[in-house]
PDB file of C-alpha atoms and ligand atoms in Angstrom:
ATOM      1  CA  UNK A   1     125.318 112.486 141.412  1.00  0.00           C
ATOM      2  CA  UNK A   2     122.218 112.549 143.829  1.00  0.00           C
ATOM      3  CA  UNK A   3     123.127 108.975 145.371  1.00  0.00           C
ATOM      4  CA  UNK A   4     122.099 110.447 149.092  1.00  0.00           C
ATOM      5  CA  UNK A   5     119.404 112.072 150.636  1.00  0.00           C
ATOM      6  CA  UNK A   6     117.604 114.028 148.095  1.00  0.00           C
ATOM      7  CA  UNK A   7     116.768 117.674 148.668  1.00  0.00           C
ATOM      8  CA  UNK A   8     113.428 119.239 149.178  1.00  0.00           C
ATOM      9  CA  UNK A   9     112.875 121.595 146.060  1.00  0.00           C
ATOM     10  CA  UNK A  10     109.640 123.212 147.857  1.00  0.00           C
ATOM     11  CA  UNK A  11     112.555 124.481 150.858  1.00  0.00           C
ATOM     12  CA  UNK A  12     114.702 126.038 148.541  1.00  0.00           C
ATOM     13  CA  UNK A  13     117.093 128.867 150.018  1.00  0.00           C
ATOM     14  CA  UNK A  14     115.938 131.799 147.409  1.00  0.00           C
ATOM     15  CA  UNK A  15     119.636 133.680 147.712  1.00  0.00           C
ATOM     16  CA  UNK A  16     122.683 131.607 147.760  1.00  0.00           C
ATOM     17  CA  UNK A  17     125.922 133.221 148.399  1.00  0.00           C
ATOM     18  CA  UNK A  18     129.230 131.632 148.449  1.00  0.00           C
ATOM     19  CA  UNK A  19     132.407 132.879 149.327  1.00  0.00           C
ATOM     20  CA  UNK A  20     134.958 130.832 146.853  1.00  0.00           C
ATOM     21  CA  UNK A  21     138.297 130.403 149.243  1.00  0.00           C
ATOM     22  CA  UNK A  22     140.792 127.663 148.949  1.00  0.00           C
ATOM     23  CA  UNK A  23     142.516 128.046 144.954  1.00  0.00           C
ATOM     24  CA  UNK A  24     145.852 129.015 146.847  1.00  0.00           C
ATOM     25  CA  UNK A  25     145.802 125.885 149.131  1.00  0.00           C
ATOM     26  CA  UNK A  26     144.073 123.451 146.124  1.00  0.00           C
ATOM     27  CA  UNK A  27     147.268 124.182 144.178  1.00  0.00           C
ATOM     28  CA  UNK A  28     150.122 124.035 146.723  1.00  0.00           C
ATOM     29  CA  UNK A  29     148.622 120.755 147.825  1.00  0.00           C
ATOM     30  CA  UNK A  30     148.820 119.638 144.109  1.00  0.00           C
ATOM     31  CA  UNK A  31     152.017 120.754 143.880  1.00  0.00           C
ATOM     32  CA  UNK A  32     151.345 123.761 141.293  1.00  0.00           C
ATOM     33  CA  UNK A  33     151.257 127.221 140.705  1.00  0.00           C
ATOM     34  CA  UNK A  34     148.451 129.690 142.518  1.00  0.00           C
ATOM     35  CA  UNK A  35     146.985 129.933 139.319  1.00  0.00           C
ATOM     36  CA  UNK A  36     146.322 126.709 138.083  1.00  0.00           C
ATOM     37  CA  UNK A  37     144.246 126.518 141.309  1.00  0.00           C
ATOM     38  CA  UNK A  38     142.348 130.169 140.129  1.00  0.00           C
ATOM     39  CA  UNK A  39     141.821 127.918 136.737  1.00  0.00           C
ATOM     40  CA  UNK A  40     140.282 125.076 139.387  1.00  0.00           C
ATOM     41  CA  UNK A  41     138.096 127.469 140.725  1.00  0.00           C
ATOM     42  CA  UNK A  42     136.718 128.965 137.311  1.00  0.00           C
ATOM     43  CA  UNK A  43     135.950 124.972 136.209  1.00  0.00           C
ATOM     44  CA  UNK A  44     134.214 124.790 140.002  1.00  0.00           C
ATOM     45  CA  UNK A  45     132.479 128.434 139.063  1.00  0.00           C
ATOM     46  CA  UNK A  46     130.984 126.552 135.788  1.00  0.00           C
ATOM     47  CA  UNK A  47     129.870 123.091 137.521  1.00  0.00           C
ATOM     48  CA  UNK A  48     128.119 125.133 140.773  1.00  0.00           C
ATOM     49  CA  UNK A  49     126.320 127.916 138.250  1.00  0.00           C
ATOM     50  CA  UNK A  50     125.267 125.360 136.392  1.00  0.00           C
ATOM     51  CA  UNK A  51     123.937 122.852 139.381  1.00  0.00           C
ATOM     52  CA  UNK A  52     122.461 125.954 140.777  1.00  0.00           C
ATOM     53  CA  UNK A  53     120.170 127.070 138.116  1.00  0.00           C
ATOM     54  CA  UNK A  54     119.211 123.556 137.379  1.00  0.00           C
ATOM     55  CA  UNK A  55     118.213 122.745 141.359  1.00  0.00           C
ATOM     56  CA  UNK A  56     115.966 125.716 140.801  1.00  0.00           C
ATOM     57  CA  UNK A  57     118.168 128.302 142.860  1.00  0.00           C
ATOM     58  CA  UNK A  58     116.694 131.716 142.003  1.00  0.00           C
ATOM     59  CA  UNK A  59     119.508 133.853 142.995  1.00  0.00           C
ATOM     60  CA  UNK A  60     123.250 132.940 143.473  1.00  0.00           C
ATOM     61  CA  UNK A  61     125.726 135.476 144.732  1.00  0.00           C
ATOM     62  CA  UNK A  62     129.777 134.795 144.028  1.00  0.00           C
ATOM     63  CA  UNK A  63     132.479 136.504 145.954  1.00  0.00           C
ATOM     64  CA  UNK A  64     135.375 136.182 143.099  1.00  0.00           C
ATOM     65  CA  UNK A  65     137.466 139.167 144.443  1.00  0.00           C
ATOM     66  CA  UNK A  66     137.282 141.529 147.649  1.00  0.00           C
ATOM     67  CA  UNK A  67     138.489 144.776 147.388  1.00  0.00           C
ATOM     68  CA  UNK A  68     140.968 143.530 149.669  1.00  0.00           C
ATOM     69  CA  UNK A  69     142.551 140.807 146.919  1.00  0.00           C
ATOM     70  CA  UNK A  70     143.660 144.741 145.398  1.00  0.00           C
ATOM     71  CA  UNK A  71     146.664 143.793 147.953  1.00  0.00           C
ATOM     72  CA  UNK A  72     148.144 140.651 146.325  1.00  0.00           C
ATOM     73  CA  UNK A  73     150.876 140.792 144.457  1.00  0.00           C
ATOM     74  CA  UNK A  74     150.469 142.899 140.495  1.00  0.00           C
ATOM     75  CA  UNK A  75     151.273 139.201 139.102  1.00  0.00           C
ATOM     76  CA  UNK A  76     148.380 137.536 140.644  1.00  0.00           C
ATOM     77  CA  UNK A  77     145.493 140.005 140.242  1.00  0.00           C
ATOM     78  CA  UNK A  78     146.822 140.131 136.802  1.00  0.00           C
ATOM     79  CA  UNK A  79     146.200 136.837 136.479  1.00  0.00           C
ATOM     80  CA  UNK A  80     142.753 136.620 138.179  1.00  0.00           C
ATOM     81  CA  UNK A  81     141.626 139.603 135.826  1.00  0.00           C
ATOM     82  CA  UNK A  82     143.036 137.727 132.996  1.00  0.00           C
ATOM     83  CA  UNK A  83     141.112 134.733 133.910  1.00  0.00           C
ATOM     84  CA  UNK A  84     137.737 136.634 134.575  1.00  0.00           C
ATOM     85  CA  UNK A  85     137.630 137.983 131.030  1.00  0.00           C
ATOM     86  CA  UNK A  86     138.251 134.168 130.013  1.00  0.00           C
ATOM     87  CA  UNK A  87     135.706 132.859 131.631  1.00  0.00           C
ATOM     88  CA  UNK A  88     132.932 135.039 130.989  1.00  0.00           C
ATOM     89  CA  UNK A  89     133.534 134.746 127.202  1.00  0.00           C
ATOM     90  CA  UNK A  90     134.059 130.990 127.600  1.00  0.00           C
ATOM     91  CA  UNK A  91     130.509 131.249 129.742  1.00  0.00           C
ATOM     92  CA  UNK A  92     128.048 133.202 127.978  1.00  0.00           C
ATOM     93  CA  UNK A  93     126.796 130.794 125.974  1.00  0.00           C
ATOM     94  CA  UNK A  94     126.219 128.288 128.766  1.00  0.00           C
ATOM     95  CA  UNK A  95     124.158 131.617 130.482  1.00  0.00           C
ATOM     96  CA  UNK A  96     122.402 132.515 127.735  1.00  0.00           C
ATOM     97  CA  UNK A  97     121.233 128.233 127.060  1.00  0.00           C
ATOM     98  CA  UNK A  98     120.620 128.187 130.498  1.00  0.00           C
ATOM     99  CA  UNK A  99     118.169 131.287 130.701  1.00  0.00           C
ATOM    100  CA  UNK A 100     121.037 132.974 133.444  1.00  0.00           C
ATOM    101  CA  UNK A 101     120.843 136.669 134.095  1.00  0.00           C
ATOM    102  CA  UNK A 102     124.454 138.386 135.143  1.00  0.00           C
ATOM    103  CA  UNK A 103     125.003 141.200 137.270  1.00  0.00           C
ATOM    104  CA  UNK A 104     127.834 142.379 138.792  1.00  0.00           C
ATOM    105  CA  UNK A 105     128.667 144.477 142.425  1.00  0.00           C
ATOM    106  CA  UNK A 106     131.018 146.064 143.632  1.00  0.00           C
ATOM    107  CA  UNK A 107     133.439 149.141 142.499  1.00  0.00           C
ATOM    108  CA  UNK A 108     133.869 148.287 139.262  1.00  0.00           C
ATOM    109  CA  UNK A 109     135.922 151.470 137.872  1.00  0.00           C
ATOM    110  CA  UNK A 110     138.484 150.547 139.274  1.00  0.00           C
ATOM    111  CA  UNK A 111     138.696 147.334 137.271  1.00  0.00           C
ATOM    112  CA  UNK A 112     140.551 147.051 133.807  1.00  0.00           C
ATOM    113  CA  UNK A 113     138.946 148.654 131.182  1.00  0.00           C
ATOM    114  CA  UNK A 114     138.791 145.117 129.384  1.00  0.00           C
ATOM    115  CA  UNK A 115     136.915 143.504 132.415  1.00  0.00           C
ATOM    116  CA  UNK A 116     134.458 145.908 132.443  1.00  0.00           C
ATOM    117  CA  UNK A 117     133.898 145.817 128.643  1.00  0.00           C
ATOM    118  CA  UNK A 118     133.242 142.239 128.917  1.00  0.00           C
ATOM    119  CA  UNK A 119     131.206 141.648 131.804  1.00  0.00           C
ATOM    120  CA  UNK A 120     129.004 144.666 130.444  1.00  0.00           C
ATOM    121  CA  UNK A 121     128.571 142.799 127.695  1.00  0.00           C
ATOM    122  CA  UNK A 122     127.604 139.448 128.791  1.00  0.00           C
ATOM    123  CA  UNK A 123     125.529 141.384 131.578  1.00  0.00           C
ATOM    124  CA  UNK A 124     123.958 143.174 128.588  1.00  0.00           C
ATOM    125  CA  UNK A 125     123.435 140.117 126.436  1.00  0.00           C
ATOM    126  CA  UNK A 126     121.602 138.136 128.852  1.00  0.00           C
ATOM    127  CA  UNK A 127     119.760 140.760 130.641  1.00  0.00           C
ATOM    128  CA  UNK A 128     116.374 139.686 129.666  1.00  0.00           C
ATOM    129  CA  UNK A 129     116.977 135.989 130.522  1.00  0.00           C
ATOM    130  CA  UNK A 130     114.374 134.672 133.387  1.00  0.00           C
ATOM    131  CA  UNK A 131     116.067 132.104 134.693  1.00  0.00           C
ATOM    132  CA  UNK A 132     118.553 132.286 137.832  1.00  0.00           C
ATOM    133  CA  UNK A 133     120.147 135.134 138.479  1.00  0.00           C
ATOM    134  CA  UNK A 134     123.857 135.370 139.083  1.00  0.00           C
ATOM    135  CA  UNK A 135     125.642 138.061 140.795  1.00  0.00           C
ATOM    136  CA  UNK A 136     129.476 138.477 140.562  1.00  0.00           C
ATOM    137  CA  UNK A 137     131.203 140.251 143.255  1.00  0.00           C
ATOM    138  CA  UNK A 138     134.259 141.867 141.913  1.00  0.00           C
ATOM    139  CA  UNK A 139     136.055 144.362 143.469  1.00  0.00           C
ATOM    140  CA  UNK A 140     133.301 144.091 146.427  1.00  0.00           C
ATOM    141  CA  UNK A 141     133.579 145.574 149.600  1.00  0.00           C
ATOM    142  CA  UNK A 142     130.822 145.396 152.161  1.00  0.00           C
ATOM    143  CA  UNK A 143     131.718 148.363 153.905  1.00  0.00           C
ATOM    144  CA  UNK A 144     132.667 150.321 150.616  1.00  0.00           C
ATOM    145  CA  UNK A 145     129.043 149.455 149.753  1.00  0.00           C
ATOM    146  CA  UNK A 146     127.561 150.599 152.828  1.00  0.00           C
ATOM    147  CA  UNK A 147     129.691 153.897 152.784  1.00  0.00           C
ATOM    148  CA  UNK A 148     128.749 155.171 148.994  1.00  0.00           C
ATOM    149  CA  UNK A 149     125.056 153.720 150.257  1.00  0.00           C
ATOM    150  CA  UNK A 150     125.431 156.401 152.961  1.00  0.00           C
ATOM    151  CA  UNK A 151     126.724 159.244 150.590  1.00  0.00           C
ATOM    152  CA  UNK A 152     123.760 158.881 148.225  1.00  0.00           C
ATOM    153  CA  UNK A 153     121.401 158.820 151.102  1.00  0.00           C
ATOM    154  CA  UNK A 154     123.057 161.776 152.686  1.00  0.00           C
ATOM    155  CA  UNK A 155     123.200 164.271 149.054  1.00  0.00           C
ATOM    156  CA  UNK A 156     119.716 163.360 148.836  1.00  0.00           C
ATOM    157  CA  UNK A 157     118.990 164.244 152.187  1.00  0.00           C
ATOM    158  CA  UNK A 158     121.112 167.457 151.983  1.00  0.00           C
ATOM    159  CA  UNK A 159     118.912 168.690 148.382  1.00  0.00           C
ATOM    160  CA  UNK A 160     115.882 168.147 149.551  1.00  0.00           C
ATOM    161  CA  UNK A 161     115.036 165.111 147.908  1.00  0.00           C
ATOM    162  CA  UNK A 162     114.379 162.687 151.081  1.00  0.00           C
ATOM    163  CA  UNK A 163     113.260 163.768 154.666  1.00  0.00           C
ATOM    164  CA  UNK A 164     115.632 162.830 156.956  1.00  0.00           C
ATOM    165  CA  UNK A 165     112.271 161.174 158.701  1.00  0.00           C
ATOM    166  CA  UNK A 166     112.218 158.701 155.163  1.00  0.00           C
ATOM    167  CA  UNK A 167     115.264 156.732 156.348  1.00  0.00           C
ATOM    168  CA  UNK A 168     114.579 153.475 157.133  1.00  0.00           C
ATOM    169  CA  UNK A 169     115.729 149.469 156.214  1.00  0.00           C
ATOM    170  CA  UNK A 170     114.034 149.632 152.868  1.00  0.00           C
ATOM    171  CA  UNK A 171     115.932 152.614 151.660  1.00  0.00           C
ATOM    172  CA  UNK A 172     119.314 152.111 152.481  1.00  0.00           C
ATOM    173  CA  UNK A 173     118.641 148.803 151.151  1.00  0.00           C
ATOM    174  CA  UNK A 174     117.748 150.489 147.671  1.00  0.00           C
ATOM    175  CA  UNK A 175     120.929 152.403 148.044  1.00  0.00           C
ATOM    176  CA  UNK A 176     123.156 149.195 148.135  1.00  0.00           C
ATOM    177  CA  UNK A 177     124.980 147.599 145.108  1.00  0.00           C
ATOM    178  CA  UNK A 178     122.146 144.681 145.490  1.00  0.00           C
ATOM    179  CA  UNK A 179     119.158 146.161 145.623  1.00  0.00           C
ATOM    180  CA  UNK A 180     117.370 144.271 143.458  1.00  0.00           C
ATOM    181  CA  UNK A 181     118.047 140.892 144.910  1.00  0.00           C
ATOM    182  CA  UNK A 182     116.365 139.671 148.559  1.00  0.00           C
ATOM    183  CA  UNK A 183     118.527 138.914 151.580  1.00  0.00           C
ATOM    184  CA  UNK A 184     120.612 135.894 151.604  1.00  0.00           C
ATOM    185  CA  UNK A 185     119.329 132.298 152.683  1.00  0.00           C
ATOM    186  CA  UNK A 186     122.207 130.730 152.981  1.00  0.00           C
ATOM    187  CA  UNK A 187     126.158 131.728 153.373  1.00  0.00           C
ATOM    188  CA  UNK A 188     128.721 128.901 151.688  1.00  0.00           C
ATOM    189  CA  UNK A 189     132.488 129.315 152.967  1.00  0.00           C
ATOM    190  CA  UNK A 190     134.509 126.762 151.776  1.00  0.00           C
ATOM    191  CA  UNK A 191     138.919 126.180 152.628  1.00  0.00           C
ATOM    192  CA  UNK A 192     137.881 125.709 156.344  1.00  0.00           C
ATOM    193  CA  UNK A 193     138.590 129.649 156.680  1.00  0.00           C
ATOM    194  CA  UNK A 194     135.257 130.818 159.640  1.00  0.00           C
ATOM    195  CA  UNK A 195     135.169 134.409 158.536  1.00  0.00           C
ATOM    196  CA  UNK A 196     132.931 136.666 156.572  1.00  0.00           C
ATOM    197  CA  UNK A 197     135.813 138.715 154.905  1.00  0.00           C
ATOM    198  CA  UNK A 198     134.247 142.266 153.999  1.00  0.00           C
ATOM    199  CA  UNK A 199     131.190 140.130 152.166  1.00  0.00           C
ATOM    200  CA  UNK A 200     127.677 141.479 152.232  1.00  0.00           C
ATOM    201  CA  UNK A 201     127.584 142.766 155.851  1.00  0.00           C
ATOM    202  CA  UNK A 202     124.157 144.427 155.878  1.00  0.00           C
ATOM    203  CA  UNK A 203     122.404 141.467 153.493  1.00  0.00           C
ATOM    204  CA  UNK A 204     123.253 138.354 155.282  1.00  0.00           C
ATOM    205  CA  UNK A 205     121.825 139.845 158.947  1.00  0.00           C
ATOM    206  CA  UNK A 206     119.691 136.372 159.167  1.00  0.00           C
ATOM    207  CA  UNK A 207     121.486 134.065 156.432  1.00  0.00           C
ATOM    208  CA  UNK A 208     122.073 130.608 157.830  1.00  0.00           C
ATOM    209  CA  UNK A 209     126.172 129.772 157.652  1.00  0.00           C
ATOM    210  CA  UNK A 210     127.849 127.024 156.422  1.00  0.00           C
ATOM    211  CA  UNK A 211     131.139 126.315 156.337  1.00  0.00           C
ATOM    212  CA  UNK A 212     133.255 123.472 154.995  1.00  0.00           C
ATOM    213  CA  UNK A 213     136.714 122.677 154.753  1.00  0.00           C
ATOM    214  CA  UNK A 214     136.514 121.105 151.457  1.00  0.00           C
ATOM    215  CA  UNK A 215     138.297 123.672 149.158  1.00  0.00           C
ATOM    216  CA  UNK A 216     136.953 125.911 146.723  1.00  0.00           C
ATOM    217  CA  UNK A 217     138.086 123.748 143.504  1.00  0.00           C
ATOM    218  CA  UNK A 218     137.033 120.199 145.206  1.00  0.00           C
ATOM    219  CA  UNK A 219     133.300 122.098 145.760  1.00  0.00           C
ATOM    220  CA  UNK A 220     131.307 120.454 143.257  1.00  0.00           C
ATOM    221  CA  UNK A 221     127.613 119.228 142.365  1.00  0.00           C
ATOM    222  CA  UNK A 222     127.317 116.825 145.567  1.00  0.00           C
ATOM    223  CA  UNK A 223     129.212 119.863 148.145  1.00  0.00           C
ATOM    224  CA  UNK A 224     126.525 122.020 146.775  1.00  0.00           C
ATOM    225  CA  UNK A 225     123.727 119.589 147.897  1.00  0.00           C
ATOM    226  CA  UNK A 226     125.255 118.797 151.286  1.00  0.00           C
ATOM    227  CA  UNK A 227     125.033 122.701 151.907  1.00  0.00           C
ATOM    228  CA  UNK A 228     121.476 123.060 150.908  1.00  0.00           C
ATOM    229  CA  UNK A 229     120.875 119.751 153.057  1.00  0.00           C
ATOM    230  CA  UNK A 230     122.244 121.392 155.654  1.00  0.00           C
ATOM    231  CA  UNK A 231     120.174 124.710 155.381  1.00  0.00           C
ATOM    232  CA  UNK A 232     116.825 122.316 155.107  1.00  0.00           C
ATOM    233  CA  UNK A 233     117.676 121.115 158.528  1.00  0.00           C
ATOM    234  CA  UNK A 234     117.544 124.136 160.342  1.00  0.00           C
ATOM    235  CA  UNK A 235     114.626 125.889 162.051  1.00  0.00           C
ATOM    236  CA  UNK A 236     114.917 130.210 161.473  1.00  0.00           C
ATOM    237  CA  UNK A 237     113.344 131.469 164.028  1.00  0.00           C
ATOM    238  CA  UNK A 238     113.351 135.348 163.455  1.00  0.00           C
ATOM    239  CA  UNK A 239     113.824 135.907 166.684  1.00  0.00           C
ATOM    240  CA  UNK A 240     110.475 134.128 167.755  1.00  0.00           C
ATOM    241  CA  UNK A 241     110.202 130.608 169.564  1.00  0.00           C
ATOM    242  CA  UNK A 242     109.925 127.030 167.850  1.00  0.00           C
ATOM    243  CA  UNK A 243     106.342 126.945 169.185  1.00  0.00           C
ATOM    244  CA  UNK A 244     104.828 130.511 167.316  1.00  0.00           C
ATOM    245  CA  UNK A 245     106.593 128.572 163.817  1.00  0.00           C
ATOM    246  CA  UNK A 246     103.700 125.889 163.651  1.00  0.00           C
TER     247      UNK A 246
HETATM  248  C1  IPE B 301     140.040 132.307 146.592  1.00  0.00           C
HETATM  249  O1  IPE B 301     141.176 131.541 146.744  1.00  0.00           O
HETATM  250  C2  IPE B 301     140.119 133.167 145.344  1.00  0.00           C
HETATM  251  C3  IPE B 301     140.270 134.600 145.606  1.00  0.00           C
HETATM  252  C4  IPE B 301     140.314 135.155 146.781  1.00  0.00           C
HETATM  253  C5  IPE B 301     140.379 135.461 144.465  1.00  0.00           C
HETATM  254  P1  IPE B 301     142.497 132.100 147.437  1.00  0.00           P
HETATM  255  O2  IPE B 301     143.388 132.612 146.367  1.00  0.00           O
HETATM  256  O3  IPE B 301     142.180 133.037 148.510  1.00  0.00           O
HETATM  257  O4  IPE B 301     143.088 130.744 148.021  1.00  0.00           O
HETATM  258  P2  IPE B 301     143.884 130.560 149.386  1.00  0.00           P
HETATM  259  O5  IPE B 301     143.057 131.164 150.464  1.00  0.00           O
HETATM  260  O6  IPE B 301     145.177 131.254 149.197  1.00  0.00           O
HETATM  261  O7  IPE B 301     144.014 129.080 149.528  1.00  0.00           O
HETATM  262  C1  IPE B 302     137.765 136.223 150.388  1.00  0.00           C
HETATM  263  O1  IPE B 302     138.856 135.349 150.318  1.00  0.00           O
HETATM  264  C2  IPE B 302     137.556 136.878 149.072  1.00  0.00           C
HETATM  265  C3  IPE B 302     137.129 135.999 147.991  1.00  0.00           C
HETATM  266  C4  IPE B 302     136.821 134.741 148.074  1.00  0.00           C
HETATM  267  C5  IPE B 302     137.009 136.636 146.723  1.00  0.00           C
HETATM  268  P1  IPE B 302     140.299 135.809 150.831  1.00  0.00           P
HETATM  269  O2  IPE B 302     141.158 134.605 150.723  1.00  0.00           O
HETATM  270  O3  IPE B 302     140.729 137.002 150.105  1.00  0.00           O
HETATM  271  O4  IPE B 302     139.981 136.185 152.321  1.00  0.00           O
HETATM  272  P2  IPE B 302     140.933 136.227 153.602  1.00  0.00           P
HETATM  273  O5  IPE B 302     142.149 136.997 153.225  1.00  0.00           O
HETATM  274  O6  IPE B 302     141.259 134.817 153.947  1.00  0.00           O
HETATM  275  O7  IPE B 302     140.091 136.886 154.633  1.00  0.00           O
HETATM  276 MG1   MG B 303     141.857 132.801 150.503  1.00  0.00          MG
END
């Protein structure tokens, strides 16, 4: 698998996010329904999880459906819920053998009642794993997120609980659906699409971006390494110049 330029392990990214585009195109260019690609992309799901925790990758953050996808047609997010529930049954016992912690973000209520029943309990059965910790985002909206972050911030404000004077990065972070995870490293679009789509707006402020045109179900072990590759070769400045890095 690792027949070209090997990665450095001591430059990891810590926060991986990828935003999993391209089962719609995978399938019409394979002739076949839209949702024998969304079964392309769970098998791609299971391959990158799995290269991810092995590389070392402490957190890894999947866009699987925007508050947006709401808008396709009933058939399709039927489908994708349908597929969801598969998966994460199908999954758990690869997460719990490989030591993976699942969360989830975004506005969950408004899933089925059966998705949320099962991805509270795989989130609950591997809870107190160590190992790399992956982060669905389902029903996820960055700007959903940053509004309900605002209304928290605001009650508290308004009952006395926080002086206005208290506001600051570190607390609206704590108010966001990810507070316990650190910014993002490194942004993976794949499907050619150059767009950020409603993901993680305040978190990825100083992520690096990559984007590829391979599509989501061709993204496997090797695309994963390219991307990190990639990431290893840049300088992140921070706003300060080459020189004040050494
Ligand atoms: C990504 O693939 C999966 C979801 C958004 C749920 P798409 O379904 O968006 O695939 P394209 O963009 O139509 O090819
Ligand atoms: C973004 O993909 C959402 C997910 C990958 C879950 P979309 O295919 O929905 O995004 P747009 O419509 O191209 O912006
Ligand atoms: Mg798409």
């Amino acid at each position: 698998m690792m027949s070209f330029e090997e990665i450095n392990l001591e430059m990891l990214p810590q926060h991986i996010a990828i935003i999993m585009d391209g089962n719609g195109r995978w399938a019409k260019q394979h002739g076949k329904m839209r949702v024998r690609g969304h079964e392309a992309g769970a098998e791609a799901v299971r391959k990158n999880v799995e290269e991810a925790s092995k590389i070392g990758i402490k957190h890894l953050t999947l866009y699987a459906f925007s508050t947006e996808n709401w808008s396709r047609p009933k058939t399709e997010v039927n489908t994708l819920m349908g597929l969801l529930v598969k998966s994460l049954r199908r999954e758990l016992a690869q997460m719990i053998s490989n030591n993976i912690k699942l969360s989830a973000i975004g506005s969950l209520s408004k899933l089925p009642e059966n998705v949320q029943q099962e991805l509270l309990e795989v989130i609950k059965k591997t809870t107190h794993n160590t190992g790399m910790h992956l982060t669905l985002a389902i029903s996820y909206g960055a700007r959903e997120e940053i509004k309900q972050a605002v209304v928290q911030i605001s009650q508290k404000v308004k009952n006395n609980i926080i002086p206005i004077e208290s506001i600051d990065e570190t607390i609206i972070n704590e108010h966001l659906y990810t507070q316990n995870l650190p910014d993002v490293d490194l942004l993976i679009r794949t499907s050619g699409e150059v767009r950020i789509s409603n993901f993680l707006l305040w978190q990825i402020a100083y992520a690096e971006l990559y984007f590829t045109e391979e599509l989501w179900p061709e993204f496997n072990e090797q695309s994963l390494h390219r991307a990190i590759l990639s990431y290893q070769k840049r300088e992140r400045r921070f706003g300060k110049t080459s020189e004040q890095l050494t």
